[in-house]
PDB file of C-alpha atoms in Angstrom:
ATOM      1  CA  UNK Y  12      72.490 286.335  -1.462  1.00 55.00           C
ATOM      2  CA  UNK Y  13      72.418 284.388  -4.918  1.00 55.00           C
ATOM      3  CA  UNK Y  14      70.156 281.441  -5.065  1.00 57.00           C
ATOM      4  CA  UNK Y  15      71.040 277.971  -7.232  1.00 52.00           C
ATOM      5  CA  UNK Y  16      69.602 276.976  -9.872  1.00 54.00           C
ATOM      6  CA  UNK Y  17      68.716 273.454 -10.199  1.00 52.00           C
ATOM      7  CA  UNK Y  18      68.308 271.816 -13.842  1.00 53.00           C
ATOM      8  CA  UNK Y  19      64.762 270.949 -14.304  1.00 56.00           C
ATOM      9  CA  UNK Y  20      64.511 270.526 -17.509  1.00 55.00           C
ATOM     10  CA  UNK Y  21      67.076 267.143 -16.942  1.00 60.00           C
ATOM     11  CA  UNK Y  22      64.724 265.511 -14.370  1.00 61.00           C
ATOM     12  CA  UNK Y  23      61.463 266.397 -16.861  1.00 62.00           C
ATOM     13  CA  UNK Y  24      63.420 264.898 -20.267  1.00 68.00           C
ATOM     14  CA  UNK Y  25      64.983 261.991 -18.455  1.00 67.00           C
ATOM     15  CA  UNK Y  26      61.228 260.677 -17.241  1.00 73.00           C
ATOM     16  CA  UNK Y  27      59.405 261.692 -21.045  1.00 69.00           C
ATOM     17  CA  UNK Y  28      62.540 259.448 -22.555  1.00 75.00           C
ATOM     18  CA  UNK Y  29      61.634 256.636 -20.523  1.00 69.00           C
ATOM     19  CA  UNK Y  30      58.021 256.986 -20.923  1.00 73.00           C
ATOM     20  CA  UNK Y  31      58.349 257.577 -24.671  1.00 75.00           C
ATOM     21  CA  UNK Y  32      60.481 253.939 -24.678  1.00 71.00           C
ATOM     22  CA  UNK Y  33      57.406 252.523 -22.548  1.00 67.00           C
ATOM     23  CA  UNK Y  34      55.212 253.632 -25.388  1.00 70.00           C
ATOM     24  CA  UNK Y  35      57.141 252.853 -28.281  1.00 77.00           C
ATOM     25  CA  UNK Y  36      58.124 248.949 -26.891  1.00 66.00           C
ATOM     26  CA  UNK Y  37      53.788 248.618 -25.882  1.00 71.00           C
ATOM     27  CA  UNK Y  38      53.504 249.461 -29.786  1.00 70.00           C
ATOM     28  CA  UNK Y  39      55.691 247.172 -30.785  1.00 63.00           C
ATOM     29  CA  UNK Y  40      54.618 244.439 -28.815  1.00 59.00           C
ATOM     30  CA  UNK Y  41      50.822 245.565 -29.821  1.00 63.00           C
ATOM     31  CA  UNK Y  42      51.556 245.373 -33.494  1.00 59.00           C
ATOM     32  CA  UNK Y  43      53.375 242.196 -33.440  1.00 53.00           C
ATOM     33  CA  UNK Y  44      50.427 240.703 -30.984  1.00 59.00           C
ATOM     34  CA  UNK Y  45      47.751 241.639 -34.548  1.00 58.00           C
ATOM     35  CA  UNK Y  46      50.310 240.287 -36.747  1.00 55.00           C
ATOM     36  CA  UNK Y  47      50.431 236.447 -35.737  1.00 56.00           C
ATOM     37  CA  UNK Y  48      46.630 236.907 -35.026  1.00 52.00           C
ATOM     38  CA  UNK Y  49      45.264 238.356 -38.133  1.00 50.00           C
ATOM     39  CA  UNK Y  50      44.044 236.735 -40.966  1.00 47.00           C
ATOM     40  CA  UNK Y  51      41.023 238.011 -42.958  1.00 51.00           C
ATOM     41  CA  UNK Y  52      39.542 238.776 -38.774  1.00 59.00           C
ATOM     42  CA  UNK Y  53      41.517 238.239 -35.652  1.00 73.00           C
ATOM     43  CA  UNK Y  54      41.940 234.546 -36.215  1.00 80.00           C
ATOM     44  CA  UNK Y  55      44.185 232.686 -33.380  1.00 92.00           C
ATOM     45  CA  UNK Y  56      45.111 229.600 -32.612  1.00 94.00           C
ATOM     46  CA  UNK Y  57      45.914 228.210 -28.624  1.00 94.00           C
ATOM     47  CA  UNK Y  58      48.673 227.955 -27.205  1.00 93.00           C
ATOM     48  CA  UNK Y  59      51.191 224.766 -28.678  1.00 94.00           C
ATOM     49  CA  UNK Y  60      48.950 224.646 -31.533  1.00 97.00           C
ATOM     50  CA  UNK Y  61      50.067 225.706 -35.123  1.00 97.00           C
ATOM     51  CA  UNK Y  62      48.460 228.173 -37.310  1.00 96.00           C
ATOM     52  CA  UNK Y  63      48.113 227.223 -41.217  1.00 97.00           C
ATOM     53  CA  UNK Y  64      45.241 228.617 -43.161  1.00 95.00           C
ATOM     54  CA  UNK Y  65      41.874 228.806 -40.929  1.00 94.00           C
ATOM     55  CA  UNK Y  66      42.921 226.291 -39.376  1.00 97.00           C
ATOM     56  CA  UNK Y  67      45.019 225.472 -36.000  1.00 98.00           C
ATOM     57  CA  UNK Y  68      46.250 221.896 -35.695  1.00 98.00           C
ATOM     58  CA  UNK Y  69      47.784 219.892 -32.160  1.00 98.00           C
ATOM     59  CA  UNK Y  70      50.404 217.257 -33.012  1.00 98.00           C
ATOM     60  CA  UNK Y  71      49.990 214.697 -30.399  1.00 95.00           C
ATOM     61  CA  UNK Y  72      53.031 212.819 -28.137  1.00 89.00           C
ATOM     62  CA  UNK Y  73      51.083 209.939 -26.608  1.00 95.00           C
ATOM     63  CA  UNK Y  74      50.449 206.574 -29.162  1.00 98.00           C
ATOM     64  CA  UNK Y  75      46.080 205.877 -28.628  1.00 98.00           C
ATOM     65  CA  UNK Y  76      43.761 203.937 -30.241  1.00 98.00           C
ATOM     66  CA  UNK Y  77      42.077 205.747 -33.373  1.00 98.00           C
ATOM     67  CA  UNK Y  78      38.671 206.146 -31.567  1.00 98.00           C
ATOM     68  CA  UNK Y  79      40.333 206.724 -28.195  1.00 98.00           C
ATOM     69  CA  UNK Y  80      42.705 209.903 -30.215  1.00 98.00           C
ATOM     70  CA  UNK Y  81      39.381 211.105 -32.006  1.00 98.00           C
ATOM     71  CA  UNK Y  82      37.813 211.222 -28.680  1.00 98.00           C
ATOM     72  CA  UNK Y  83      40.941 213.090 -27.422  1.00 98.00           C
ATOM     73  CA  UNK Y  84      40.730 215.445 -30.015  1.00 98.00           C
ATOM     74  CA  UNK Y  85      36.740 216.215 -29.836  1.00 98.00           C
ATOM     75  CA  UNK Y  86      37.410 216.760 -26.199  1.00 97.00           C
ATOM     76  CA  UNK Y  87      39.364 219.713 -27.227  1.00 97.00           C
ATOM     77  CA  UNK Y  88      36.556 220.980 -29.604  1.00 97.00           C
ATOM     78  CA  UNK Y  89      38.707 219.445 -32.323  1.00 98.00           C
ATOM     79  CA  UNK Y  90      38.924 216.687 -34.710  1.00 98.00           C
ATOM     80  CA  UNK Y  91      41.238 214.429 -36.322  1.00 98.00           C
ATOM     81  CA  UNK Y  92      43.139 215.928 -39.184  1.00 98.00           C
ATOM     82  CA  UNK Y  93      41.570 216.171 -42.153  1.00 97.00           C
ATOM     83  CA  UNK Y  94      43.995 216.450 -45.081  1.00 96.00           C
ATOM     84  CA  UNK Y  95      41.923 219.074 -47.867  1.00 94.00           C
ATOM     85  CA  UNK Y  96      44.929 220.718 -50.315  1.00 95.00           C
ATOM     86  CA  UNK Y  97      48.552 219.366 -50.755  1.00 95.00           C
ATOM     87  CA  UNK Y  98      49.955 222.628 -49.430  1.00 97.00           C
ATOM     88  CA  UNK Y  99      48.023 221.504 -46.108  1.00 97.00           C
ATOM     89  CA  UNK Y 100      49.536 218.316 -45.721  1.00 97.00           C
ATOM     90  CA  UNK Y 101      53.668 219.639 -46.525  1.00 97.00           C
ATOM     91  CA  UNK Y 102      52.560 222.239 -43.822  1.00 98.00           C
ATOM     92  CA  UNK Y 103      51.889 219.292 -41.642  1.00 98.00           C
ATOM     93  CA  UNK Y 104      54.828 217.061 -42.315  1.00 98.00           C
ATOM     94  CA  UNK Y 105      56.708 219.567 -41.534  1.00 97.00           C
ATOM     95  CA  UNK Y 106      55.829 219.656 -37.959  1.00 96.00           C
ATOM     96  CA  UNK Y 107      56.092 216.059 -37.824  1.00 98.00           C
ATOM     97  CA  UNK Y 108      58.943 212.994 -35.957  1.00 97.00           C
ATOM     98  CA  UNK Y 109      59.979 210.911 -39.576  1.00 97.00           C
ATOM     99  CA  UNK Y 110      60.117 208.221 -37.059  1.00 97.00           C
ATOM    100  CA  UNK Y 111      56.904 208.162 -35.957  1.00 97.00           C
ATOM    101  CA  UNK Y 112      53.079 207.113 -37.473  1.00 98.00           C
ATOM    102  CA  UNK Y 113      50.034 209.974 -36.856  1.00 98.00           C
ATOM    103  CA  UNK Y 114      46.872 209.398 -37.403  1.00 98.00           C
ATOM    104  CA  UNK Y 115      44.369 211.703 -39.476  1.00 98.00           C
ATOM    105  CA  UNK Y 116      40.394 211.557 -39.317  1.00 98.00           C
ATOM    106  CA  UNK Y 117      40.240 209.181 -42.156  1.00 97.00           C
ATOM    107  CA  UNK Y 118      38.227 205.699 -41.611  1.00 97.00           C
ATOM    108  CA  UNK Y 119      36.718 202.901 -43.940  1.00 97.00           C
ATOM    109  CA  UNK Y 120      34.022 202.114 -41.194  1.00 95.00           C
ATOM    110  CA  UNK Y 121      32.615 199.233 -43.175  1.00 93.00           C
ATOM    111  CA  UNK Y 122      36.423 198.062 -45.018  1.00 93.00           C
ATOM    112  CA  UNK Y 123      34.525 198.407 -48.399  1.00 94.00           C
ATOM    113  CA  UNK Y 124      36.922 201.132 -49.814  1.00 92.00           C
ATOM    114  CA  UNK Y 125      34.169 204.040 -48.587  1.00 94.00           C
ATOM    115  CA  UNK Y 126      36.996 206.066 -46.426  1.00 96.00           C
ATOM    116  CA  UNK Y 127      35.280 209.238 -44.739  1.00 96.00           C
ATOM    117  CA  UNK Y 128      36.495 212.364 -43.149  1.00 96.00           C
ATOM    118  CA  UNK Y 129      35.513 212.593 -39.161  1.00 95.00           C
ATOM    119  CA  UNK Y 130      34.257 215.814 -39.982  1.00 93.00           C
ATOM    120  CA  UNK Y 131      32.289 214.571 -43.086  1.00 90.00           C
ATOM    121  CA  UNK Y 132      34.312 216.382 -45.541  1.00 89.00           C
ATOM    122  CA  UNK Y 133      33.783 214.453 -49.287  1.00 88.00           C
ATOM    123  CA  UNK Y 134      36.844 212.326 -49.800  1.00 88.00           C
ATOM    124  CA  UNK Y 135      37.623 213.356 -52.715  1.00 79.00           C
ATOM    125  CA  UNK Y 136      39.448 210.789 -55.436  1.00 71.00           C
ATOM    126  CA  UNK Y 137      41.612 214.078 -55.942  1.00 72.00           C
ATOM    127  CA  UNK Y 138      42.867 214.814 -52.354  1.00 84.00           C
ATOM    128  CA  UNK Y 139      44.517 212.019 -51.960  1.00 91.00           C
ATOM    129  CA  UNK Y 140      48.209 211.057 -50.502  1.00 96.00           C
ATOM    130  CA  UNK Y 141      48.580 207.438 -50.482  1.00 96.00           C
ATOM    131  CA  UNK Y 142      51.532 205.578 -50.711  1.00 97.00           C
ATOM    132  CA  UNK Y 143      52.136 203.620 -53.271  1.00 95.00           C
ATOM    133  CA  UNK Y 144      49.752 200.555 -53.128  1.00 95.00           C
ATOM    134  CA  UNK Y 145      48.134 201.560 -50.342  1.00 96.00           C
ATOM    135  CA  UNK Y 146      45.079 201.343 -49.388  1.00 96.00           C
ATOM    136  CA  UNK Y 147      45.658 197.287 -49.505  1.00 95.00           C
ATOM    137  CA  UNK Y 148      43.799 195.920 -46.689  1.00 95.00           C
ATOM    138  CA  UNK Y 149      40.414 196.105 -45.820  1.00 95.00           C
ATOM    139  CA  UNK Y 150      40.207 194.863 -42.487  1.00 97.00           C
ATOM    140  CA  UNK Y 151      42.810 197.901 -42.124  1.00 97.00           C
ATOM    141  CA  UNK Y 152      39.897 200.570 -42.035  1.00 98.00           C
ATOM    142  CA  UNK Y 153      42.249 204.085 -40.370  1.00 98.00           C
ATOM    143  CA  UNK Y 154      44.306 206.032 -42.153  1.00 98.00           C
ATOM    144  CA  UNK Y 155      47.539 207.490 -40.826  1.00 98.00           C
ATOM    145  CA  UNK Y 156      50.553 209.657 -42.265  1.00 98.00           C
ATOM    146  CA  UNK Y 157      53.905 208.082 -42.135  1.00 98.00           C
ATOM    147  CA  UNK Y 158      57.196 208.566 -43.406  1.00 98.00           C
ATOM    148  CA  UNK Y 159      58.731 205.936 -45.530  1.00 96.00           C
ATOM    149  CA  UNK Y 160      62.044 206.619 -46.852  1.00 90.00           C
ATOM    150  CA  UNK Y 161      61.256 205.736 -50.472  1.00 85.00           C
ATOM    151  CA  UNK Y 162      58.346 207.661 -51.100  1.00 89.00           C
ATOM    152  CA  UNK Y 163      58.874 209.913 -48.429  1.00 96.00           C
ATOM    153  CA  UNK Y 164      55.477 211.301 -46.650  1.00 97.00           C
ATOM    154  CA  UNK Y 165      52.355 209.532 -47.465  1.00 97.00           C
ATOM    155  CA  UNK Y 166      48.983 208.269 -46.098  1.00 98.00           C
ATOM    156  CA  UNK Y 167      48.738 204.172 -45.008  1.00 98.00           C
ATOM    157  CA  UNK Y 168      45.795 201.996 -43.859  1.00 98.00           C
ATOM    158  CA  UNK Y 169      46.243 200.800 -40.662  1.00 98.00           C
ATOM    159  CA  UNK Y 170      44.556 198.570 -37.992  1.00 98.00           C
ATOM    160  CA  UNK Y 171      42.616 201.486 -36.110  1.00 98.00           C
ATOM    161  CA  UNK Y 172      43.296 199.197 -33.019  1.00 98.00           C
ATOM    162  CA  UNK Y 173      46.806 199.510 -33.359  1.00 98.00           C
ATOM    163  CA  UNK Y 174      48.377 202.690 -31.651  1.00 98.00           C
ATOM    164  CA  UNK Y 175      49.650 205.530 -32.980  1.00 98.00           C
ATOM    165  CA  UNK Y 176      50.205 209.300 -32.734  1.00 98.00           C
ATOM    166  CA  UNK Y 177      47.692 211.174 -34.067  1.00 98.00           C
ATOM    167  CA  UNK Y 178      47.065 215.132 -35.090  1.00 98.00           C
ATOM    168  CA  UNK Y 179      44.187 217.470 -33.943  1.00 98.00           C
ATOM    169  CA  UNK Y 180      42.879 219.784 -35.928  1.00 98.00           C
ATOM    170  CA  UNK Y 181      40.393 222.926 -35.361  1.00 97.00           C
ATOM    171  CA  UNK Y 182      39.378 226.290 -37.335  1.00 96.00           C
ATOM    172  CA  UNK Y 183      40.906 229.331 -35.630  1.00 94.00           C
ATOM    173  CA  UNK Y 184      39.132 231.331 -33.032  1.00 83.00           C
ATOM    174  CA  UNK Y 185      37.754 234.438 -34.146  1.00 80.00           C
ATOM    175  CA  UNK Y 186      37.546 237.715 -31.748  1.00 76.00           C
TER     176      UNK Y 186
END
């Protein structure tokens, strides 16, 4: 009697190629996982927010008050946006409608020309995106970023009563 031979070795290759393509896709998905985290530590932003620098920043869809969109903000252990390098605010533009106003954490509490940063960041003299002639008000005593088609992106004082869109901003979580 002659017994068959069945081909093992088929079976045994078949399953280590398709564990071996398990492997190689949990790698890839690993690696590219650390690659949008990383920077300096494992620095990530949450979901629908934007990574720039150490920072991770929320562009808002609903028009608020300034104090109600600060509030909004803090509620999400964030702030308003404040605007520190001019590499920081193209980033932002970039996310942002033309058509629409934003505001950042920028106030002139008092309407003396003393604007402050929500997060008490120095405003700095050098920092500084106005548009032309702006600030010009002082009962106007919030900032906002808006897009005007002469002088393209550029801070304005506005009424902080007045509504507008508005832009979170928080430093990156760090595991």
């Amino acid at each position: 009697m002659v017994q068959e031979r069945h081909p093992q070795g088929k079976g045994v290759c078949w399953t280590l190629r398709l564990w071996s393509a398990a492997v190689i896709s949990m790698l890839l998905l690993s690696t590219c996982f650390i690659a949008s985290c990383m920077e300096k530590m494992w620095g990530c932003c949450p979901n629908h927010w934007k990574s720039f620098g150490s920072s991770c920043y929320l562009i808002s869809t609903k028009e608020n008050f300034w104090s109600i969109s600060e509030q909004n903000c803090i509620h999400m252990g964030a702030h308003l946006v404040v605007i520190n390098t001019e590499a920081e605010q193209n980033f932002i533009t970039q996310q942002l409608n033309e058509s629409l106003s934003y505001f950042l954490g920028l106030s002139d509490p008092q309407g003396n020309s003393k604007w402050q940063w929500t997060d008490n960041t120095p405003f700095s003299q050098n920092v500084r995106f106005w548009h032309p002639h702006e600030p010009n008000l002082p009962e106007e005593r919030c900032a906002s970023i808006v897009y005007w088609n002469l002088s393209k992106w550029g801070w304005n004082d506005v009424f902080c009563d007045s509504k507008h869109n508005s832009i979170c901003e928080m430093k990156k979580i760090y595991l």
